[in-house]
XYZ file of C-alpha atoms in Angstrom:
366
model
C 0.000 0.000 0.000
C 2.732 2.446 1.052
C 4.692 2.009 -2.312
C 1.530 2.532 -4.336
C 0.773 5.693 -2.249
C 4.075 6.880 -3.299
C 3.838 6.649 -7.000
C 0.403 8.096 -6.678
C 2.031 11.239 -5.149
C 4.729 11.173 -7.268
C 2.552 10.839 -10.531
C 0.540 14.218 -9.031
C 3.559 15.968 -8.441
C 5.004 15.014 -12.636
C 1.204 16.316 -13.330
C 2.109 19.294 -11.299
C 5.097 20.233 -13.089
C 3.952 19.601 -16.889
C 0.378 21.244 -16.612
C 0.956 23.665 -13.643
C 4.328 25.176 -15.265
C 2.483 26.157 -18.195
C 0.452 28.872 -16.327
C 2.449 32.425 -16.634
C 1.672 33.229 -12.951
C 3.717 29.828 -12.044
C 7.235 31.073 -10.675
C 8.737 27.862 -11.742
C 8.851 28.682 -15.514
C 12.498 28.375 -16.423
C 13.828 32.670 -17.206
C 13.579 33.248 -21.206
C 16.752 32.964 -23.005
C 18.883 35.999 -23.437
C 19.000 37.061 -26.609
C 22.649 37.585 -28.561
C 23.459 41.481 -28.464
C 25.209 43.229 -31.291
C 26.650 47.016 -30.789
C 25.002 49.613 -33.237
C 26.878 50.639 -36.121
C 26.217 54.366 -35.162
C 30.080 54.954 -34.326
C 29.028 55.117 -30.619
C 30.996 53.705 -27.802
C 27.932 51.990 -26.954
C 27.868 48.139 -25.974
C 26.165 46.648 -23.684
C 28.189 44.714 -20.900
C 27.448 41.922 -18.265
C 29.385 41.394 -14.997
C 31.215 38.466 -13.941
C 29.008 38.304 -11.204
C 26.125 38.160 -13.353
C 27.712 35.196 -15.535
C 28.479 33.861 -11.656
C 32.198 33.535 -12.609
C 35.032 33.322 -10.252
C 35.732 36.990 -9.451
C 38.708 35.933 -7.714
C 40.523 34.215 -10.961
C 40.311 37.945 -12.677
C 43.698 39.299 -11.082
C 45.602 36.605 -11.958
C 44.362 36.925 -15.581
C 44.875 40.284 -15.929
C 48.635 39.990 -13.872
C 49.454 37.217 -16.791
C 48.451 39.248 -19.240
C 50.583 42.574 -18.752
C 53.238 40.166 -17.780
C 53.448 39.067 -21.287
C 53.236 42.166 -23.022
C 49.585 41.848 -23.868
C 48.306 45.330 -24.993
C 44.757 44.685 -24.685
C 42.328 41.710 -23.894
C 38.395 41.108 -24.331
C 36.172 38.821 -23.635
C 32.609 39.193 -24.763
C 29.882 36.382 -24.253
C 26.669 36.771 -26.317
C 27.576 39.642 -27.666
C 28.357 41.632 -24.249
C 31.415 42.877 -22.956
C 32.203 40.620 -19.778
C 35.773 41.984 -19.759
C 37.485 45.172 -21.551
C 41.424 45.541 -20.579
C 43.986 48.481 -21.826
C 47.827 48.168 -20.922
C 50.981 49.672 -20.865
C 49.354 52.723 -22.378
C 47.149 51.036 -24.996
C 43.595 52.881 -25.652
C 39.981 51.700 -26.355
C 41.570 53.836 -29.553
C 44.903 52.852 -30.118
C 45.550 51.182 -33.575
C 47.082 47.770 -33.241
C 48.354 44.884 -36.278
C 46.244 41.723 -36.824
C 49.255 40.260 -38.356
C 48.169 36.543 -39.895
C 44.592 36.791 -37.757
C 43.802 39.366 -40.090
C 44.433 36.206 -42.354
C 40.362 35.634 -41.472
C 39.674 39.073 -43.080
C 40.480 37.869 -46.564
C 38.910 34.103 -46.390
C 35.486 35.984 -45.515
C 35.661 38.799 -48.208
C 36.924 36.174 -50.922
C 33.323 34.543 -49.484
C 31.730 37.619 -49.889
C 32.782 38.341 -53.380
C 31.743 34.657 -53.855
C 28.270 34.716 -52.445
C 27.692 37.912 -55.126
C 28.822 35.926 -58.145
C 32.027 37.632 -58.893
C 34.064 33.959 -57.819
C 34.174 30.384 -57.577
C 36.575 29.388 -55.315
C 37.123 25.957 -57.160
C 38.243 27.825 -59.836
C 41.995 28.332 -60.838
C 43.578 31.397 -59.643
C 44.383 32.207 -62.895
C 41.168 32.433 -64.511
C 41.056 35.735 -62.225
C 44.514 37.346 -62.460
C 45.853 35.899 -65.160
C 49.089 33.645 -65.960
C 52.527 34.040 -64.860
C 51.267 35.422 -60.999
C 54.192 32.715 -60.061
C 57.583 31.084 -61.477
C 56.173 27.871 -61.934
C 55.432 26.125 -65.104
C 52.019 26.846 -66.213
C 50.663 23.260 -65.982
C 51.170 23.594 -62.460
C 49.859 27.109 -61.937
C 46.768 26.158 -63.520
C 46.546 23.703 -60.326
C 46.624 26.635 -57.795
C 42.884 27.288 -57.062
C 41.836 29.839 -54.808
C 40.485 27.378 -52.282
C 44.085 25.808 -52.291
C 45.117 29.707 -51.293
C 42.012 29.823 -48.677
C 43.487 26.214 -47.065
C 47.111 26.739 -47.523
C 47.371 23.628 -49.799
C 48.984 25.624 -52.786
C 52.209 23.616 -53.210
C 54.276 27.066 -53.231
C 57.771 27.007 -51.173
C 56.655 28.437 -48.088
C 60.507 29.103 -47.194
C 61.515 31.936 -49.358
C 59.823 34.485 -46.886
C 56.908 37.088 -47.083
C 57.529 38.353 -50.781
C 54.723 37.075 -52.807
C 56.006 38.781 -56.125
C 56.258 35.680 -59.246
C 59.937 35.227 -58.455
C 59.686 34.328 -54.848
C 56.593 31.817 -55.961
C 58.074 28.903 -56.450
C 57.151 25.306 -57.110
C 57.974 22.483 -54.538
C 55.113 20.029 -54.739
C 51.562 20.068 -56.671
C 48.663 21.910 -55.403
C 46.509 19.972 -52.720
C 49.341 17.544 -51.884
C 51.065 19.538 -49.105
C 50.252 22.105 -46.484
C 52.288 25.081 -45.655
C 51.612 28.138 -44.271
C 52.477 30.607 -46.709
C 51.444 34.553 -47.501
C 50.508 33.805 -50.999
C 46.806 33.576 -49.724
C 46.958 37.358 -50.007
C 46.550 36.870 -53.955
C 42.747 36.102 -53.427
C 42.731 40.052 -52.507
C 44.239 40.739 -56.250
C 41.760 37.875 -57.491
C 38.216 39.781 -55.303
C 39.940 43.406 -56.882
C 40.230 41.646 -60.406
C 36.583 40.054 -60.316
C 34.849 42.987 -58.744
C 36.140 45.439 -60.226
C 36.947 47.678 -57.081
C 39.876 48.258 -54.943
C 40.274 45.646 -52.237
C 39.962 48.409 -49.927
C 36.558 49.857 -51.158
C 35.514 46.131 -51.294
C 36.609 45.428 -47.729
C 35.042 48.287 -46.455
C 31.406 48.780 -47.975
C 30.957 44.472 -48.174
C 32.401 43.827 -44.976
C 33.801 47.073 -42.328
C 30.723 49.230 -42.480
C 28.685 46.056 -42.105
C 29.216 45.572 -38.444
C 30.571 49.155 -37.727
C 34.052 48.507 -37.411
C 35.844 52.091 -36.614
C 36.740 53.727 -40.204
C 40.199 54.258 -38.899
C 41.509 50.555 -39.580
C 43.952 50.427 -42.327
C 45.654 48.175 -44.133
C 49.428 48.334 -44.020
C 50.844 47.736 -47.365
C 54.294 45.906 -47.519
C 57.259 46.659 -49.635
C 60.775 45.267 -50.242
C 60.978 41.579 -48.555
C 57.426 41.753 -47.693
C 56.389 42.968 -50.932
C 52.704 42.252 -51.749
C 52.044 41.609 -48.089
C 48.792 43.321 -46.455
C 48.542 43.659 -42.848
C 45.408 45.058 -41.111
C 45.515 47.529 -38.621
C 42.849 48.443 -36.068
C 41.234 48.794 -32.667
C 40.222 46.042 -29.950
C 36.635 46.241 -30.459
C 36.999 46.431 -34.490
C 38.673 42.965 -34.008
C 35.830 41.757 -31.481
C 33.026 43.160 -34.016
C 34.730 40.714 -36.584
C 34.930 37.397 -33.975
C 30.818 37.980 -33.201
C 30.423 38.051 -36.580
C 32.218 34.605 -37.300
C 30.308 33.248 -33.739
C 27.010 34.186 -35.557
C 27.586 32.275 -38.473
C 28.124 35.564 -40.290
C 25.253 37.235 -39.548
C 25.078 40.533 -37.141
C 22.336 41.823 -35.754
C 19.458 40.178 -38.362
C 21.949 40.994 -41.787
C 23.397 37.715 -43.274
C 27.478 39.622 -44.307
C 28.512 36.172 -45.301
C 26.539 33.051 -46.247
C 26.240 30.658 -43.303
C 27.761 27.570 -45.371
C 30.750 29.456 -46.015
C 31.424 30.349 -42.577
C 30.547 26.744 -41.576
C 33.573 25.779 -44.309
C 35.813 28.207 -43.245
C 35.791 26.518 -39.387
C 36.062 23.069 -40.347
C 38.741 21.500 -41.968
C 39.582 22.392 -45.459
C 42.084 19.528 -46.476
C 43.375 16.126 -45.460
C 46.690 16.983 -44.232
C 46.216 19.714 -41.377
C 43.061 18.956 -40.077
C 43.304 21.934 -37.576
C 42.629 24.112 -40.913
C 39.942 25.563 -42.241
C 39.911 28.668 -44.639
C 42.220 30.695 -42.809
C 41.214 29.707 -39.826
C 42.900 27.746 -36.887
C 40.895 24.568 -35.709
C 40.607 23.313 -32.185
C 39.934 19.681 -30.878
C 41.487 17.553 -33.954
C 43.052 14.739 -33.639
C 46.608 16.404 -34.873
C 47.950 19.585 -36.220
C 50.650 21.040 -38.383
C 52.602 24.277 -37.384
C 54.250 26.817 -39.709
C 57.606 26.645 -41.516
C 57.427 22.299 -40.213
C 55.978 19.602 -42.373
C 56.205 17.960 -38.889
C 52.592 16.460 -37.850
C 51.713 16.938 -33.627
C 49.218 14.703 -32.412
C 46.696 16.187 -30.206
C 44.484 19.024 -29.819
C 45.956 22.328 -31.276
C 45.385 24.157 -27.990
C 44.855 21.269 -25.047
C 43.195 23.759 -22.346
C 40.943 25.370 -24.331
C 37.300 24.555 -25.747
C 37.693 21.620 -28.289
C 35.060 23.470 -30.297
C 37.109 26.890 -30.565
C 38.122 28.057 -34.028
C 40.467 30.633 -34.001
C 42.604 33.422 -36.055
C 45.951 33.355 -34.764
C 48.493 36.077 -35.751
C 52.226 36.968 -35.440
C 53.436 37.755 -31.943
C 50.154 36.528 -30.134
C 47.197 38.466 -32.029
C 44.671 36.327 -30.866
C 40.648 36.154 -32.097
C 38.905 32.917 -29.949
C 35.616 31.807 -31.188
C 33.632 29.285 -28.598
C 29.951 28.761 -29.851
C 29.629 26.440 -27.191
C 30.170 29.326 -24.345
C 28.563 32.002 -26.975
C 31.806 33.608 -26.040
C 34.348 35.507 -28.337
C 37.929 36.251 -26.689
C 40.631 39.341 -27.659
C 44.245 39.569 -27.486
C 46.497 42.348 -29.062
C 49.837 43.028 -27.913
C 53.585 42.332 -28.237
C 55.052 38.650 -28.785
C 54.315 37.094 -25.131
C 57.573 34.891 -25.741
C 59.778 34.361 -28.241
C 58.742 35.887 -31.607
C 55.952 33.395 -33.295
C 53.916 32.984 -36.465
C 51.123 32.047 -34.858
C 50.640 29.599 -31.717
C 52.551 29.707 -28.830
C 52.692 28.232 -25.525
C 50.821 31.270 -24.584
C 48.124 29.970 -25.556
C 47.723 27.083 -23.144
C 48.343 29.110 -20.265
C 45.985 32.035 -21.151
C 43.451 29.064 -21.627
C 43.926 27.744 -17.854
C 43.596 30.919 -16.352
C 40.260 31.929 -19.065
C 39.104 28.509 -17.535
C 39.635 29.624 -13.935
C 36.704 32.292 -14.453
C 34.203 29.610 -15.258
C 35.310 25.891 -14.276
């Protein structure tokens, strides 16, 4: 008797909770979920912000954070989780308006405007590079130009020597295996900028900025630096911390900000998986957490293991020269800045940095 009294109390309490929850006076309805934020594009300073004690995060693991991070020369830091500032942090003199290099994160920057300019028609990325900027764009023999497509520039598969340094001119293009059968990280993706100003029509810049800048309100006083000599050809993108975290919600939103679709979802889907066989942690440009290995730059040397062991496995990331950092997390909703000086030892792109910025990210919310 007692055990069927029990299940008949506990089948009025299930009724309870399934009928009685649906009435909106019931103060057990779960709180609606918040909705992502995006900053206007009104050149304001306005954005919205949540506290850690809001997120109930581990107030005390801030100091340490911040300590690391002007330890190793960081010259500003962000973190931002759906679409709200959490943390905003300036140092060694560094502004909310100070100009600072992407380096290679800008990298990102050109796989979503060569996405754009596909999207409009103007490209296919499957096609050869040279059906866009002609022949002769390299020092190889043609029948192995013609190979080179641009999605072999977008996933670093191009075959090109990747040790002859940053000079992309025809000369310092040079053949070392055929297109799709080796990865290398090498600056001759910034050809698919000549290829979008070839197809469109229009100036990279004036491409960059009405397709993609404006979109999301980054500040109009981003530039990109335009190399010469030994880095001839090279473009380098300049601007500030919150230009950079307008262009990592975009990328957690699937390319869409605030209700405007900037980029087709599938090719922002693309770009964050991998893009080839050989480097799994690659995507279009983009660095890929929580493979099963990873190649580095300037090494044809193949690491087993997760590219960055103490953070997210689902982060993608744009990782540039001397620790510019961009983290993506969909899973947290959460977007993550670095700019600053090399932490370490001068780097191309990862660093053990990395894994300790991770633990102490991790101490905020584990």
């Amino acid at each position: 008797m007692q055990a069927f009294i029990k299940k008949y109390i506990s089948l009025l309490l299930l009724l309870f909770f399934v009928f009685g929850c649906a009435e909106k006076d019931c103060g057990c309805v779960s709180p609606p979920i918040e909705a992502m934020y995006f900053p206007p594009n009104d050149g304001s300073t306005t954005w919205e912000t949540k506290s850690i004690s809001d997120l109930g995060w581990n107030a005390i693991a801030v100091h340490p954070l911040l300590d690391y991070l002007q330890l190793k020369n960081s010259k500003s830091f962000m973190i931002i989780v759906n679409g709200r500032i959490v943390m905003e942090n300036y140092f060694n003199g560094h502004t909310a308006t100070t100009l600072w290099k992407w380096n290679s994160a800008g990298k990102t920057l050109t796989s979503t405007v060569t996405g754009i300019a596909e999207q409009e028609g103007f490209i296919n990325i499957n096609n050869k590079v040279s059906d866009y900027i002609g022949t002769g764009w390299t020092s190889i023999p043609l029948a192995k130009e013609n190979l080179i497509t641009c999605k072999n520039l977008l996933s670093m598969n191009s075959g090109l020597d990747d040790t002859l340094g940053d000079d992309v001119s025809p000369s310092n293009l040079q053949y070392i295996a055929d297109s799709g059968t080796r990865w290398a990280y090498h600056n001759v993706y910034v050809k698919l900028q000549d290829v979008v100003e070839q197809a469109t029509g229009q100036s990279w810049n004036n491409y960059f900025n009405n397709k993609l800048r404006d979109k999301i309100g980054m500040e109009t006083s981003g530039f990109w630096y335009i190399g010469t000599g030994a880095n001839l050809g090279l473009k380098i993108y300049f601007s500030t911390t919150r230009s950079m975290a307008r262009f990592g919600l975009l990328a957690l939103n699937n390319g869409k900000w605030n209700g405007n679709q900037i980029i087709n979802t599938s090719f922002i889907k693309s770009s964050t998986n991998t893009s080839q066989n050989i480097n799994l942690s690659y995507g279009y440009l983009w660095w890929l957490n929580g493979k099963l290995s990873y190649h580095l730059p300037q090494t044809q040397l193949q690491l087993n293991g997760s590219l960055v062991s103490t953070a997210p496995t689902d982060m993608y990331c744009a990782l540039g020269k001397d620790d510019q950092k961009i983290y993506v997390v969909p899973s947290k909703k959460m977007v993550i800045i670095r700019m600053g000086d090399a932490a370490g030892s001068e780097n191309l792109a990862l660093s053990d940095f990395d894994e300790t910025l991770w633990t102490k990210i991790n101490a905020l919310y584990q």
